[in-house]
Amino acid sequence: MPIVLAHGQPKSGSTFLYIAALEMAALANGEEYYRFRNARLGDDFVDFQPSVTPALVDYVADRIRPNEYIVLKTHNVLTPDLEGMIDSGAVLALTSFRDPRDTVLSTLDAGRSDRERGSTRWFSRFTEVEQLILPVKRQFTRVVPWIRHPKVLAIPYYLTAMRQSTAVAVLAQHLGCGHTSRQVAQSMEARKLTLPEWNKGLADRYIDGLSGSDVRSLNEAFADILPEYDQLLRQTLSAIGHRLFCEWAIAQRDRRLEAKLTGDESDMGGRGVGLGSGSAGVGS
């Protein structure tokens, strides 16, 4: 009974991974995902769950066959109940995370977009970098236990943004759907311009998108968590065999950061880190 728990730090590419998981589920179930879900769980069932409880998992498990997939999305903290369900195999879990500085810029972009559309989502209230320091720090602190859990697949935004097909393949393998990875990767590449929450799809946009003073401010504000972010980045990418890619990406980031903060912007390269054709990323 593969119940998939799609978790993620907000603005870390979690929507991309969630939609990729839905496509894998549809292929495994042999039916369009929402038609399948409604038939099993009812038209009123909601995929996004602020809190995933054992009772909810039991409810879903009782209504699907052992080889059928249901995907639940959440941003919840890792509670003891969730840990127990992950440890026992009652759910398959994934999470995603992103550099806090990049998250700040992406959240500001989402807020601007929401205000232009007249939306009153949580993002719409933020207009200044300083407003996001505490919320983003809190979000990162909450995602760390998920990343460190040995049975949770943790995918850093670097992978989703710069090696999209690899992110899909890693996710498919984790969900027991490895045979679907090529088809899902092609589908996600074709759909990336229409995916919800998609923006630039580049890593480390904050280096170009924020002023030097704002970047310095964020470096100082996040000084206590940035070393842990880098440690987790190296840990998760090394675990899937991409240590050299990780070191290259970090070196590119640090070179561009130094150029930004010393005023030598001729050494900054392009706007954000990308790898050219076939590597375009998604996620805001």
PDB file of N, CA and C in Angstrom, residues 6 18 37 45-52 56 71-76:
ATOM      1  N   ALA A   6       4.673  13.559   0.501  1.00  0.00           N
ATOM      2  CA  ALA A   6       5.502  14.535  -0.204  1.00  0.00           C
ATOM      3  C   ALA A   6       5.636  15.784   0.654  1.00  0.00           C
ATOM      4  N   TYR A  18       6.205  16.861  -5.924  1.00  0.00           N
ATOM      5  CA  TYR A  18       4.859  16.350  -5.665  1.00  0.00           C
ATOM      6  C   TYR A  18       4.155  15.985  -6.972  1.00  0.00           C
ATOM      7  N   ARG A  37      -7.962   8.634  -7.466  1.00  0.00           N
ATOM      8  CA  ARG A  37      -8.096   9.064  -6.080  1.00  0.00           C
ATOM      9  C   ARG A  37      -9.548   9.248  -5.683  1.00  0.00           C
ATOM     10  N   PHE A  45     -11.952  14.346  -0.897  1.00  0.00           N
ATOM     11  CA  PHE A  45     -10.657  14.101  -0.262  1.00  0.00           C
ATOM     12  C   PHE A  45      -9.657  15.165  -0.709  1.00  0.00           C
ATOM     13  N   VAL A  46      -8.865  15.675   0.239  1.00  0.00           N
ATOM     14  CA  VAL A  46      -7.895  16.742  -0.033  1.00  0.00           C
ATOM     15  C   VAL A  46      -6.489  16.167   0.062  1.00  0.00           C
ATOM     16  N   ASP A  47      -5.685  16.396  -0.986  1.00  0.00           N
ATOM     17  CA  ASP A  47      -4.316  15.874  -1.007  1.00  0.00           C
ATOM     18  C   ASP A  47      -3.415  16.598  -0.014  1.00  0.00           C
ATOM     19  N   PHE A  48      -3.556  17.942   0.081  1.00  0.00           N
ATOM     20  CA  PHE A  48      -2.712  18.688   1.003  1.00  0.00           C
ATOM     21  C   PHE A  48      -3.248  18.533   2.417  1.00  0.00           C
ATOM     22  N   GLN A  49      -2.403  18.036   3.294  1.00  0.00           N
ATOM     23  CA  GLN A  49      -2.809  17.784   4.665  1.00  0.00           C
ATOM     24  C   GLN A  49      -1.896  18.539   5.626  1.00  0.00           C
ATOM     25  N   PRO A  50      -2.421  19.530   6.364  1.00  0.00           N
ATOM     26  CA  PRO A  50      -1.596  20.230   7.349  1.00  0.00           C
ATOM     27  C   PRO A  50      -1.027  19.285   8.395  1.00  0.00           C
ATOM     28  N   SER A  51      -1.762  18.214   8.682  1.00  0.00           N
ATOM     29  CA  SER A  51      -1.300  17.239   9.669  1.00  0.00           C
ATOM     30  C   SER A  51      -1.650  15.834   9.186  1.00  0.00           C
ATOM     31  N   VAL A  52      -0.630  14.992   9.019  1.00  0.00           N
ATOM     32  CA  VAL A  52      -0.844  13.607   8.608  1.00  0.00           C
ATOM     33  C   VAL A  52      -0.804  12.733   9.858  1.00  0.00           C
ATOM     34  N   LEU A  56      -5.474   8.998   9.535  1.00  0.00           N
ATOM     35  CA  LEU A  56      -5.604   9.315   8.111  1.00  0.00           C
ATOM     36  C   LEU A  56      -4.922   8.251   7.262  1.00  0.00           C
ATOM     37  N   VAL A  71      -0.814   9.915  -3.000  1.00  0.00           N
ATOM     38  CA  VAL A  71       0.216  10.882  -2.630  1.00  0.00           C
ATOM     39  C   VAL A  71      -0.414  11.975  -1.766  1.00  0.00           C
ATOM     40  N   LEU A  72       0.165  12.201  -0.598  1.00  0.00           N
ATOM     41  CA  LEU A  72      -0.268  13.254   0.312  1.00  0.00           C
ATOM     42  C   LEU A  72       0.820  14.314   0.378  1.00  0.00           C
ATOM     43  N   LYS A  73       0.429  15.575   0.340  1.00  0.00           N
ATOM     44  CA  LYS A  73       1.395  16.671   0.417  1.00  0.00           C
ATOM     45  C   LYS A  73       1.253  17.372   1.766  1.00  0.00           C
ATOM     46  N   THR A  74       2.393  17.722   2.371  1.00  0.00           N
ATOM     47  CA  THR A  74       2.346  18.403   3.659  1.00  0.00           C
ATOM     48  C   THR A  74       3.608  19.222   3.866  1.00  0.00           C
ATOM     49  N   HIS A  75       3.500  20.222   4.752  1.00  0.00           N
ATOM     50  CA  HIS A  75       4.670  20.974   5.217  1.00  0.00           C
ATOM     51  C   HIS A  75       4.819  20.812   6.728  1.00  0.00           C
ATOM     52  N   ASN A  76       4.229  19.764   7.269  1.00  0.00           N
ATOM     53  CA  ASN A  76       4.169  19.590   8.711  1.00  0.00           C
ATOM     54  C   ASN A  76       5.549  19.297   9.312  1.00  0.00           C
TER      55      ASN A  76
END
